[in-house]
Tab-separated table of C-alpha atoms and ligand atoms in Angstrom:
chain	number	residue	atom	x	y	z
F	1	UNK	CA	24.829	72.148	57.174
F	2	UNK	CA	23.692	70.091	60.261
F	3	UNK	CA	25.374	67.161	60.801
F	4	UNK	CA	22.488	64.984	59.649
F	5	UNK	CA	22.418	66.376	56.391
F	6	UNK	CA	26.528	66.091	56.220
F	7	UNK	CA	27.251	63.501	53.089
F	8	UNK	CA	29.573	61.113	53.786
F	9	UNK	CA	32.619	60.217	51.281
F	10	UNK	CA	33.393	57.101	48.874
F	11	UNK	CA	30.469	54.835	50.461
F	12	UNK	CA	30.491	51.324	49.975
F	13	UNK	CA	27.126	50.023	48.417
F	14	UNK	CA	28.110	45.961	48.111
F	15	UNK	CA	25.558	45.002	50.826
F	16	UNK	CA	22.714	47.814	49.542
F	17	UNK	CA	22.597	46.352	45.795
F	18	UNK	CA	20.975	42.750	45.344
F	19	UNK	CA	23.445	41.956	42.659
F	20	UNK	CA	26.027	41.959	44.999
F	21	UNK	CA	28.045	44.184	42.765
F	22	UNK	CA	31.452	45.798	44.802
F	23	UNK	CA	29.929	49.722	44.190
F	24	UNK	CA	31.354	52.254	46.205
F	25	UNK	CA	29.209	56.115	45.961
F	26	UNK	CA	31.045	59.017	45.905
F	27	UNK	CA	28.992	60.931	48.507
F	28	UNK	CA	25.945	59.531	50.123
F	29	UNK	CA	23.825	60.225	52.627
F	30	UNK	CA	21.503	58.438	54.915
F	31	UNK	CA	18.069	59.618	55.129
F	32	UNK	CA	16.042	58.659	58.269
F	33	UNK	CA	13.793	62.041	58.304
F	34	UNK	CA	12.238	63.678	55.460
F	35	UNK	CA	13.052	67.544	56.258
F	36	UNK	CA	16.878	66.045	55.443
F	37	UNK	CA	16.036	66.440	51.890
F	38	UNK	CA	15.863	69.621	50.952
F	39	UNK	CA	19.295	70.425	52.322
F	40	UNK	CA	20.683	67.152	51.075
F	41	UNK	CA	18.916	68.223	47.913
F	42	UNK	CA	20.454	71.297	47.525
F	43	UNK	CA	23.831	70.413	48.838
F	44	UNK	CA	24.256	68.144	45.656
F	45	UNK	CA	23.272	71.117	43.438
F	46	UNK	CA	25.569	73.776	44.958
F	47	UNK	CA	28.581	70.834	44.617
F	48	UNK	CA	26.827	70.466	40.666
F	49	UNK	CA	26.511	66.800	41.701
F	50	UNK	CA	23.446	65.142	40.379
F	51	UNK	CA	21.456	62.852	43.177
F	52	UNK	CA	20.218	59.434	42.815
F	53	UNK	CA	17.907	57.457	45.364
F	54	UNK	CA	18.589	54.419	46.386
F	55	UNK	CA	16.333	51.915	48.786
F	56	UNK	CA	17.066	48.455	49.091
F	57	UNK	CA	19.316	48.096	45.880
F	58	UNK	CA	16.898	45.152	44.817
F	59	UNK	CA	15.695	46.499	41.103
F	60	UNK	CA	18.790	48.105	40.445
F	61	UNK	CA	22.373	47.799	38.467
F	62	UNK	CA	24.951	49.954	39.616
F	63	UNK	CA	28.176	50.757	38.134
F	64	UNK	CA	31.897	50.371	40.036
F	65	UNK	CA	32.113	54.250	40.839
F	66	UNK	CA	28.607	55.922	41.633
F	67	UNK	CA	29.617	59.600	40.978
F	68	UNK	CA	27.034	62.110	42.681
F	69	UNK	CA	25.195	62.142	46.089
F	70	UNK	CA	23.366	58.939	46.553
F	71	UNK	CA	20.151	59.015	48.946
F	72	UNK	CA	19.855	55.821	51.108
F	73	UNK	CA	16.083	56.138	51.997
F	74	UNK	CA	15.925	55.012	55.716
F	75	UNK	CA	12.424	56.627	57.068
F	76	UNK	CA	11.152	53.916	58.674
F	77	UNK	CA	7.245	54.252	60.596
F	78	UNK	CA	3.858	52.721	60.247
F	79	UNK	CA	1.421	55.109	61.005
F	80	UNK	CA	-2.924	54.028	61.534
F	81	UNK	CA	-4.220	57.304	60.350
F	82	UNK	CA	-7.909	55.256	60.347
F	83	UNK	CA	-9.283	52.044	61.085
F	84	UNK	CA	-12.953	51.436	61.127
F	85	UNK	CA	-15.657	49.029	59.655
F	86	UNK	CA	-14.953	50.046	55.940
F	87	UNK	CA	-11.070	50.177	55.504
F	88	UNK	CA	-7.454	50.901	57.026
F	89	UNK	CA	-5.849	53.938	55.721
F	90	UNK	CA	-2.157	53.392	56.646
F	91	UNK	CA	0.646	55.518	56.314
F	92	UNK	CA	4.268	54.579	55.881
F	93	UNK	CA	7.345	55.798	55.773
F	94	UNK	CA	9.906	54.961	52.740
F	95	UNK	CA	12.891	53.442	54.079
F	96	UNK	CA	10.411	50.419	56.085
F	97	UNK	CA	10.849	46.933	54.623
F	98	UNK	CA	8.070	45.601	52.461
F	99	UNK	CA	8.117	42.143	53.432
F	100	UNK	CA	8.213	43.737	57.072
F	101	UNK	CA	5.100	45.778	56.568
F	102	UNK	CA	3.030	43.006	54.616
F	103	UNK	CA	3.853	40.624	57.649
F	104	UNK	CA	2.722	43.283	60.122
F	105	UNK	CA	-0.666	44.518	58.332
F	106	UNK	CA	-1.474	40.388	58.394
F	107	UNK	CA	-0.633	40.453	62.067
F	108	UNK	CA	-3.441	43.108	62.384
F	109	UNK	CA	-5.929	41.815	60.556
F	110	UNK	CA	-5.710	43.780	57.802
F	111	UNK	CA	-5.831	42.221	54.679
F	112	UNK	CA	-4.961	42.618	50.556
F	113	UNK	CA	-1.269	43.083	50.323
F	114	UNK	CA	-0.471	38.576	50.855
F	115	UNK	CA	-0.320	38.175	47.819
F	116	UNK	CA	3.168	41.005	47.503
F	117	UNK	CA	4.647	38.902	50.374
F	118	UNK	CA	8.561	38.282	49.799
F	119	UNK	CA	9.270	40.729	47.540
F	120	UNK	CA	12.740	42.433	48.597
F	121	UNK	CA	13.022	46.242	49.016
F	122	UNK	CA	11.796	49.306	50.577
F	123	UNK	CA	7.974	50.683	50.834
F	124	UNK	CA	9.340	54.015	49.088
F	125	UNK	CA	10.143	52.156	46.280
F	126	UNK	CA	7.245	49.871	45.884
F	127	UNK	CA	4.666	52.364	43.812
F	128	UNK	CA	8.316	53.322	41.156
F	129	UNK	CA	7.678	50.049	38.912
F	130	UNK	CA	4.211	49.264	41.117
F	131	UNK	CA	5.370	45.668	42.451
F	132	UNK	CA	3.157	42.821	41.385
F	133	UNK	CA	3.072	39.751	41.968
F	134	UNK	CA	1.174	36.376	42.138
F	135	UNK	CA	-1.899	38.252	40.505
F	136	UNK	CA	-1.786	41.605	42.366
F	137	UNK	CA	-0.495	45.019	41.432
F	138	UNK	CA	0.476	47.175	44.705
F	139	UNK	CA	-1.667	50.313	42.978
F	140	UNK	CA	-4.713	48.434	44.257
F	141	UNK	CA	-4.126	49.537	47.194
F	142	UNK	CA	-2.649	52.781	47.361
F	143	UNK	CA	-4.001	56.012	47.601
F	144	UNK	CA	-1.446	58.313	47.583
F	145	UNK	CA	2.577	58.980	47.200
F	146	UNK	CA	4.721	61.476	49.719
F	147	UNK	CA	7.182	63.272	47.966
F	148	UNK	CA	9.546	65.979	47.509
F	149	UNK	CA	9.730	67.521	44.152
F	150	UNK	CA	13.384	68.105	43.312
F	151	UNK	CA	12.409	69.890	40.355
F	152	UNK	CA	10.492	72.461	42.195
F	153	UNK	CA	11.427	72.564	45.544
F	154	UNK	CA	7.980	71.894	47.229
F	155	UNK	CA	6.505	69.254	49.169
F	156	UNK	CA	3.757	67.315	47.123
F	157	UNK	CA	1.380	64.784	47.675
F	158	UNK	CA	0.778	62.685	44.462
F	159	UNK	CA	-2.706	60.683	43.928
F	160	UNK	CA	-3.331	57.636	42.814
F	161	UNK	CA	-4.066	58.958	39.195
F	162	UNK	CA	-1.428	61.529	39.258
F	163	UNK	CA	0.643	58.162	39.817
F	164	UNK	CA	-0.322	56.618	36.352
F	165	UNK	CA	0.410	53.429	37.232
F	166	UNK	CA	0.576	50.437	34.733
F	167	UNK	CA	2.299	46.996	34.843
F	168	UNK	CA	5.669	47.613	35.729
F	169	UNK	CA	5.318	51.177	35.498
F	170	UNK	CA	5.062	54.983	37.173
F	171	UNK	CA	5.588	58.677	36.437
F	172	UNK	CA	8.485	58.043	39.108
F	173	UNK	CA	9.858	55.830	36.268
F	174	UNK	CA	9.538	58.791	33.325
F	175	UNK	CA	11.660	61.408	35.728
F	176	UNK	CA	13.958	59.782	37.571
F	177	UNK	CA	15.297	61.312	40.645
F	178	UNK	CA	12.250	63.994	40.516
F	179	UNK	CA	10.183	62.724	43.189
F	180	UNK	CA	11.991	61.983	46.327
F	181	UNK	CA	9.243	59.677	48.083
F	182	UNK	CA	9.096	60.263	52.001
F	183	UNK	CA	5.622	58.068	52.832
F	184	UNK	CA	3.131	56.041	50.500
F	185	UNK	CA	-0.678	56.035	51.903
F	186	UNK	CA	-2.014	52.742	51.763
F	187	UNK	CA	-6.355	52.096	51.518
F	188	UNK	CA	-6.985	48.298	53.112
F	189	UNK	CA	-10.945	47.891	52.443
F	190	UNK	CA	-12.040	45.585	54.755
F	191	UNK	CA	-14.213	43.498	52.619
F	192	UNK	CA	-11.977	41.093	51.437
F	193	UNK	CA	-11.256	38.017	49.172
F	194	UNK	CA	-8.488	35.624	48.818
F	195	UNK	CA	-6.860	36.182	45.522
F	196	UNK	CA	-5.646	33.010	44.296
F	197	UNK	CA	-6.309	32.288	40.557
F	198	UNK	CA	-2.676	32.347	39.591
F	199	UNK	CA	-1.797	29.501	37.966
F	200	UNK	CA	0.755	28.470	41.099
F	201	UNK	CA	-2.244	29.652	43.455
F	202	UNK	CA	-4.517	28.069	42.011
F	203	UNK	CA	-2.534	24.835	42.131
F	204	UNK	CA	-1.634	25.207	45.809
F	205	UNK	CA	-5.168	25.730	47.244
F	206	UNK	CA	-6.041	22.710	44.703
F	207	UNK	CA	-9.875	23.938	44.322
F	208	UNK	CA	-10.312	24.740	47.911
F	209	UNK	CA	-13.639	26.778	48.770
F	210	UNK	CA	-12.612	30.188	48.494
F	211	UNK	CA	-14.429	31.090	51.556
F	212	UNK	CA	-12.428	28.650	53.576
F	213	UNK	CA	-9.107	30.115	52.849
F	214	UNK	CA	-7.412	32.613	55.100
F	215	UNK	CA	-4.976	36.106	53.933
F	216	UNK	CA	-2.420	34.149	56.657
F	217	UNK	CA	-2.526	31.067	54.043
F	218	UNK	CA	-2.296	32.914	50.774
F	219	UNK	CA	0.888	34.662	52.641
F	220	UNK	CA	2.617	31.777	53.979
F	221	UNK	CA	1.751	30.097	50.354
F	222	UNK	CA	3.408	33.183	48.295
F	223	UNK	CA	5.913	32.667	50.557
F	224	UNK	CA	6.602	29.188	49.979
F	225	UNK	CA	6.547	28.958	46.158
F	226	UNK	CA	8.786	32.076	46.202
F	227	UNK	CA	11.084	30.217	47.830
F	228	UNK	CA	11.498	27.481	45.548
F	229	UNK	CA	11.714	29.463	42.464
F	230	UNK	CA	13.527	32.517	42.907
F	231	UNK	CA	17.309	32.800	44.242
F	232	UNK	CA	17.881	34.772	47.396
F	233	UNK	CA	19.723	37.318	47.022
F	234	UNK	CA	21.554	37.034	50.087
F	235	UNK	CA	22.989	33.709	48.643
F	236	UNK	CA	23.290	34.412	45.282
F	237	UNK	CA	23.298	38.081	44.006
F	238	UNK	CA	19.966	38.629	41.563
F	239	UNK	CA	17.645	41.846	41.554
F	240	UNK	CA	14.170	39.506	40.466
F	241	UNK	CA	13.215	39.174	36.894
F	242	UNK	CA	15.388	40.700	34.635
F	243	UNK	CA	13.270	41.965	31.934
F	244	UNK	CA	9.594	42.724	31.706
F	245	UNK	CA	7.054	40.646	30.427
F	246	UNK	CA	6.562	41.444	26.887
F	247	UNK	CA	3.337	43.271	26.544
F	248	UNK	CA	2.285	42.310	22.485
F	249	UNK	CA	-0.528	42.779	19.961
F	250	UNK	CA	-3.190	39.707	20.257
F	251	UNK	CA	-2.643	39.729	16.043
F	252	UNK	CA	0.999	39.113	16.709
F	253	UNK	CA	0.427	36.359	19.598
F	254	UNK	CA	-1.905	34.465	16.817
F	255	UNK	CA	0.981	34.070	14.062
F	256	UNK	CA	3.083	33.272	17.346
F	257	UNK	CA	0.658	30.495	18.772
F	258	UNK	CA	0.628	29.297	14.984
F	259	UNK	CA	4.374	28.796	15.448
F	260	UNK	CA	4.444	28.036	19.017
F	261	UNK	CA	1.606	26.504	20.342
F	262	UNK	CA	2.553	26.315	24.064
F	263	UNK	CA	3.831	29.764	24.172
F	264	UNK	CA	2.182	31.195	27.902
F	265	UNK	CA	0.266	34.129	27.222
F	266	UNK	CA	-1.626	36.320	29.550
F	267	UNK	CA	-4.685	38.641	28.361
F	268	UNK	CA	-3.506	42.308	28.921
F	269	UNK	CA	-6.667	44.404	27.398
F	270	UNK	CA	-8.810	43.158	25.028
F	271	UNK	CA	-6.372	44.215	22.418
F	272	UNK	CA	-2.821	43.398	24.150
F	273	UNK	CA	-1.101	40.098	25.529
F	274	UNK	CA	1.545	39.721	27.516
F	275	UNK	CA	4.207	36.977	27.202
F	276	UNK	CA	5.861	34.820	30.107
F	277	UNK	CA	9.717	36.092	29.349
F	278	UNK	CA	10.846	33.571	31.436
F	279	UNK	CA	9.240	31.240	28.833
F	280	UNK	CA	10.813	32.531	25.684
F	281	UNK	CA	14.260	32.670	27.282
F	282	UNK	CA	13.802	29.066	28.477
F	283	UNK	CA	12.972	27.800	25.164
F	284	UNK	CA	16.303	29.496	23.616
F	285	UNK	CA	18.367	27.186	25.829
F	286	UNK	CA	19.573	29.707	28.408
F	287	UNK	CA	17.824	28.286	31.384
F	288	UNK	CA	21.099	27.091	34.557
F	289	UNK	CA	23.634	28.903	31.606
F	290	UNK	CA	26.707	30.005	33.814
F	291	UNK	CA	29.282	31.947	31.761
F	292	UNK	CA	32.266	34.032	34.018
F	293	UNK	CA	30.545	34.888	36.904
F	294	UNK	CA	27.006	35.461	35.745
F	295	UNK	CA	24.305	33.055	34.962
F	296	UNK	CA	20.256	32.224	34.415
F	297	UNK	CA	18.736	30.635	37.345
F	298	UNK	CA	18.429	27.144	36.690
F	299	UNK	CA	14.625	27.342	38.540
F	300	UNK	CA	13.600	30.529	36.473
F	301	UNK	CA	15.173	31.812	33.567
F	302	UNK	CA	13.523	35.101	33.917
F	303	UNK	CA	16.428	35.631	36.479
F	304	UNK	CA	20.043	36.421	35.823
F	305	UNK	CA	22.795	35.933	38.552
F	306	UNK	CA	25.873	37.115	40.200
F	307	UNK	CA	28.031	34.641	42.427
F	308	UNK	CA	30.360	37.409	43.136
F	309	UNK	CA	33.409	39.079	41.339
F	310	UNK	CA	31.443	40.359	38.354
F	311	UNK	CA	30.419	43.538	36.919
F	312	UNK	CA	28.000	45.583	34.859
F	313	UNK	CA	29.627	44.850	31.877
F	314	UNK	CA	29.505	40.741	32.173
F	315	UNK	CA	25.856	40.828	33.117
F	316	UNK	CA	24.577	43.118	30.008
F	317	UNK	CA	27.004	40.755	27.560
F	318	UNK	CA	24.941	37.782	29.390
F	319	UNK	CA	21.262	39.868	28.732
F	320	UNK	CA	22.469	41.444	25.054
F	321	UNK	CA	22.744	37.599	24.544
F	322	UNK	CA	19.373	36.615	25.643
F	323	UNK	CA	17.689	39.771	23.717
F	324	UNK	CA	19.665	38.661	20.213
F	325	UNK	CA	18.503	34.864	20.767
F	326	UNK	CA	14.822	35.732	21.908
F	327	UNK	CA	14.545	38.464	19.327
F	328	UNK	CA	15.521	36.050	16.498
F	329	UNK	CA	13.732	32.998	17.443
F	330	UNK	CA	10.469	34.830	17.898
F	331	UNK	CA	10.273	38.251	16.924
F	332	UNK	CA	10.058	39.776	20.242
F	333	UNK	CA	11.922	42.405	22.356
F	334	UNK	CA	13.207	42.100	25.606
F	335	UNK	CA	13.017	45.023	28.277
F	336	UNK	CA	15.205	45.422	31.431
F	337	UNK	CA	13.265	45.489	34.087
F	338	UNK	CA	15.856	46.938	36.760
F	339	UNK	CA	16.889	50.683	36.502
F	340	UNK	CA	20.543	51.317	35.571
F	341	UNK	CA	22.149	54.077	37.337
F	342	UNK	CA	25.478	55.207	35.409
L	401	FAD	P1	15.835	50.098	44.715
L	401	FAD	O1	16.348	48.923	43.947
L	401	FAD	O2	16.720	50.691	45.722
L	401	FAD	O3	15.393	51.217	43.685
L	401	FAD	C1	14.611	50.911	42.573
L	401	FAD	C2	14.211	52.220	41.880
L	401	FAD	O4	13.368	52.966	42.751
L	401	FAD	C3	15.412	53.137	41.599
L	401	FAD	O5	15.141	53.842	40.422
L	401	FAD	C4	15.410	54.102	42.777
L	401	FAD	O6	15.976	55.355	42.440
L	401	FAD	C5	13.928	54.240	43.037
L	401	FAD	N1	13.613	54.536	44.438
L	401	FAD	C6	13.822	53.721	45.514
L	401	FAD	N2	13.352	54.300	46.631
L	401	FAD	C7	12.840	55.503	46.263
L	401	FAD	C8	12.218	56.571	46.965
L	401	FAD	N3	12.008	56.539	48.281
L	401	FAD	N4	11.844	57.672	46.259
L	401	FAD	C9	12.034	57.749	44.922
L	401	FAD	N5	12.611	56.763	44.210
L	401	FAD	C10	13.004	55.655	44.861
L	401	FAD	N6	9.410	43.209	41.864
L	401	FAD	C11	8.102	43.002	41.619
L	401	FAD	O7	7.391	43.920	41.181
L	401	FAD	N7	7.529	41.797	41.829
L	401	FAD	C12	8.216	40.743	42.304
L	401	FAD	O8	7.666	39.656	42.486
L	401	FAD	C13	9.603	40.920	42.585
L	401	FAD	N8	10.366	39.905	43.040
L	401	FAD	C14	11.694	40.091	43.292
L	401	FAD	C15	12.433	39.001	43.763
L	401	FAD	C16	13.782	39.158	44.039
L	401	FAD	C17	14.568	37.976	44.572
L	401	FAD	C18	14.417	40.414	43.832
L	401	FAD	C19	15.865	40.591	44.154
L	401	FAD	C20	13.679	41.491	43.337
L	401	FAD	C21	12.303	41.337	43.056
L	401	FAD	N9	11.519	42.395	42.573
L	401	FAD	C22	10.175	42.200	42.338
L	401	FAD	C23	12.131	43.713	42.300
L	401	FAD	C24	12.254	44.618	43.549
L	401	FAD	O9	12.165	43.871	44.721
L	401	FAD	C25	11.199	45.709	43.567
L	401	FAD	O10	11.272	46.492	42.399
L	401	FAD	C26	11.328	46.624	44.794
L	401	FAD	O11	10.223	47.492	44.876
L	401	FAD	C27	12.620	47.447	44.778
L	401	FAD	O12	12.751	48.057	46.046
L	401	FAD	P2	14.133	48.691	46.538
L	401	FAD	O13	13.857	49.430	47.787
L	401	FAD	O14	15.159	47.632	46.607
L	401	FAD	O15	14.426	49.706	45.358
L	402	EPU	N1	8.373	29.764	32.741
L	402	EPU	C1	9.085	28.823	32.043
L	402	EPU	N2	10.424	28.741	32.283
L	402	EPU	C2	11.062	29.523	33.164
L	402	EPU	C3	10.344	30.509	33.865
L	402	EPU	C4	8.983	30.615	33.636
L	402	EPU	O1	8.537	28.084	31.223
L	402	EPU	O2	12.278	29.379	33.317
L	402	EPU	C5	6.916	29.844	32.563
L	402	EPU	C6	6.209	29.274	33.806
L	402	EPU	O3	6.058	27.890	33.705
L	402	EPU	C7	4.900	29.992	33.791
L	402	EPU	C8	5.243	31.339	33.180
L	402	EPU	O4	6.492	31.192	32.510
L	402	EPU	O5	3.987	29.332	32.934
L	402	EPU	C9	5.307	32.470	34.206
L	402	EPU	O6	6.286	32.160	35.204
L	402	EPU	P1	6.155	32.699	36.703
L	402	EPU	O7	4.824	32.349	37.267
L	402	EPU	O8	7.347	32.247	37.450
L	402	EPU	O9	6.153	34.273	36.568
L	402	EPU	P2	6.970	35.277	35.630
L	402	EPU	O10	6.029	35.787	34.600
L	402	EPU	O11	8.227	34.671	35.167
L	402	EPU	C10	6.261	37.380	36.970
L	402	EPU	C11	6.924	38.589	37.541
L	402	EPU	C12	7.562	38.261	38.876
L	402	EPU	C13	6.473	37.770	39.827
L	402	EPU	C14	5.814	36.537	39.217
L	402	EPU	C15	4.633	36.058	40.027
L	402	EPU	C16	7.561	40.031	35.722
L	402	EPU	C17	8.662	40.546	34.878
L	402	EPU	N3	7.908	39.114	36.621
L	402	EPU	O12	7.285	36.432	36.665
L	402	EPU	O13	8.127	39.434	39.413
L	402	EPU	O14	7.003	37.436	41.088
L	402	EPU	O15	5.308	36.860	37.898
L	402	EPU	O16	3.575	36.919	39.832
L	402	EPU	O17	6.429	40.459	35.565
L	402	EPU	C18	10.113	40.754	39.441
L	402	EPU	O18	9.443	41.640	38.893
L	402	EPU	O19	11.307	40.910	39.752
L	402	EPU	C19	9.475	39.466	39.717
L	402	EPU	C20	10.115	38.428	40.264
């Protein structure tokens, strides 16, 4: 085995997990080119050690001990593979920050991803849950997904559609650990339009002309109401919203608006909704609760914390708390939205 490709023993993951947790891998490996993965890959499979990816730890709950070969995705480029007068097709490697990359396509000129400013993590993982925020889903824009296929060995190139994307949701996220992803293609037409109709948007650019407002504004504005509501993780250990937006029948959200007539709702299809979480678990009480050393963001409730010390075990007694009370009070089930890795 090259020494690239050599694992390295009981590897401390406290500052490459959001939470903040004190996780230590058994063997793990940084990856900074792709043709490391196939040996790393196979490595793990000769030592009958299963693998596990990891990015920037920031939609993810790990345990004390992570047994097995963890990947630390560290590819890092920004290729222009075309620029003309319809679109930018960008290419970019895994391991590069996403707030980094959002902040450099706005530097060029290229424009659609402002609205996905702030959020924390790697490119390689943005298309796994397909990041959205502030009325944008990051499968607007991409094309394509890099990968290698663990399962069969080969290199693959996955489309758009062989993506299936949905809200919070990827093939990545029904196999696990299949699809190493190396690069993500990115399509940036040029004709463009500020995207600003949600509700915090909307109320920021207070019925400006949409023609007046600049991709630069609608960044620096994402950025700014981020700011105030969510937690940074640097201070206080969070990985985002904890569970998923409830996605419910529009029959079900009428006997709840009976009930609960300032429930916030969102039109999914024209025969879904989907609930503000953050919402529901407000209304049971839970909002600034601090019990041990986790807690419920006292500026979003849709966020659970970790001020240090704590474990797995605290946080999902915190969340099985919040899924009994929500689940009682109005019929509806919570989903985690990080991935646990045991
Ligand atoms: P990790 O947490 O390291 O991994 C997440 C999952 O992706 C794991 O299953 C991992 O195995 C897999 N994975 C990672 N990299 C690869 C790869 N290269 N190949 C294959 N699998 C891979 N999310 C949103 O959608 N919208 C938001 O507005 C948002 N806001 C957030 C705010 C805060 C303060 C925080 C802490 C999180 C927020 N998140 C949000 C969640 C998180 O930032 C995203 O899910 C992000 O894409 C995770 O990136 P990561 O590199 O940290 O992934
Ligand atoms: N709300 C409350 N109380 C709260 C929190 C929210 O009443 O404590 C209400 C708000 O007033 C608002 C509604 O719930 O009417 C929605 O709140 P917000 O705009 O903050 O968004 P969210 O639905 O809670 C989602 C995403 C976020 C994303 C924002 C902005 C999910 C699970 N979460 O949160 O993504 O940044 O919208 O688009 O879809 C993440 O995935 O980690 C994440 C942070």
């Amino acid at each position: 085995m090259n020494s690239d490709c050599k694992p390295l023993a009981n590897y401390p993951l406290r500052e490459r997990n959001t939470l903040g947790f004190e996780v230590i891998a058994q063997w793990a490996l940084p990856i900074t080119q792709a043709e490391q993965i196939p040996q790393a890959i196979t490595w793990a499979k000769n030592a009958g050690l299963p693998h596990r990816i990891l990015g920037g730890g920031s939609n993810v709950v790990l345990p004390a001990r992570l047994h097995g070969l963890t990947l630390l995705m560290d590819i890092d480029f920004i290729e222009v593979l075309e620029n003309h007068a319809a679109k930018t097709r960008l290419r970019v490697g895994a391991g590069a920050n996403w707030h980094d990359f959002v902040r450099w396509t706005l530097d060029q000129n290229y424009r659609g991803l402002e609205n996905l400013a702030l959020i924390p993590g790697t490119v390689g993982a943005a298309p796994i849950q397909n990041i959205g925020a502030y009325g944008v889903e990051v499968k607007e824009y991409i094309d394509a997904v890099e990968a290698y296929d663990c399962q069969t060995n080969q290199w693959v190139s996955l489309s758009k559609t062989d993506c299936q994307f949905s809200y919070r949701h990827s093939i990545f996220k029904d196999e696990p650990n299949r699809f190493v992803i190396t690069a993500v293609i990115f399509d940036l037409p040029k004709v463009w339009q500020p995207r600003v109709s949600y509700a915090d948007l909307a109320n920021h650019f207070d019925n400006r002309a949409i023609e007046t407002i600049a991709a630069q504004e609608v960044f620096d504005a994402v950025c700014a109401i981020r700011t105030q509501k969510l937690p940074d993780p640097k201070v206080i250990g969070n990985v985002g919203s904890f569970f998923q937006n409830p996605v419910i029948s529009n029959q079900q959200l009428r006997s709840l608006k009976a009930q609960f007539p300032q429930i916030v709702s969102y039109p999914e299809s024209t025969t879904h909704s989907k609930l503000a979480a953050g919402w529901l678990i407000d209304q049971c009480g839970f909002k600034g609760m601090q019990t041990g050393n986790v807690g419920v963001h006292d500026k979003q409730a849709l966020v659970l914390t970790h001020r240090g010390g704590g474990n797995v075990g605290e946080l999902l007694g915190l969340a099985g708390q919040i899924q009994k009370r929500v689940k009682e009070t109005f019929g509806v089930d919570l989903i985690p939205e990080p991935i646990f890795f045991n």
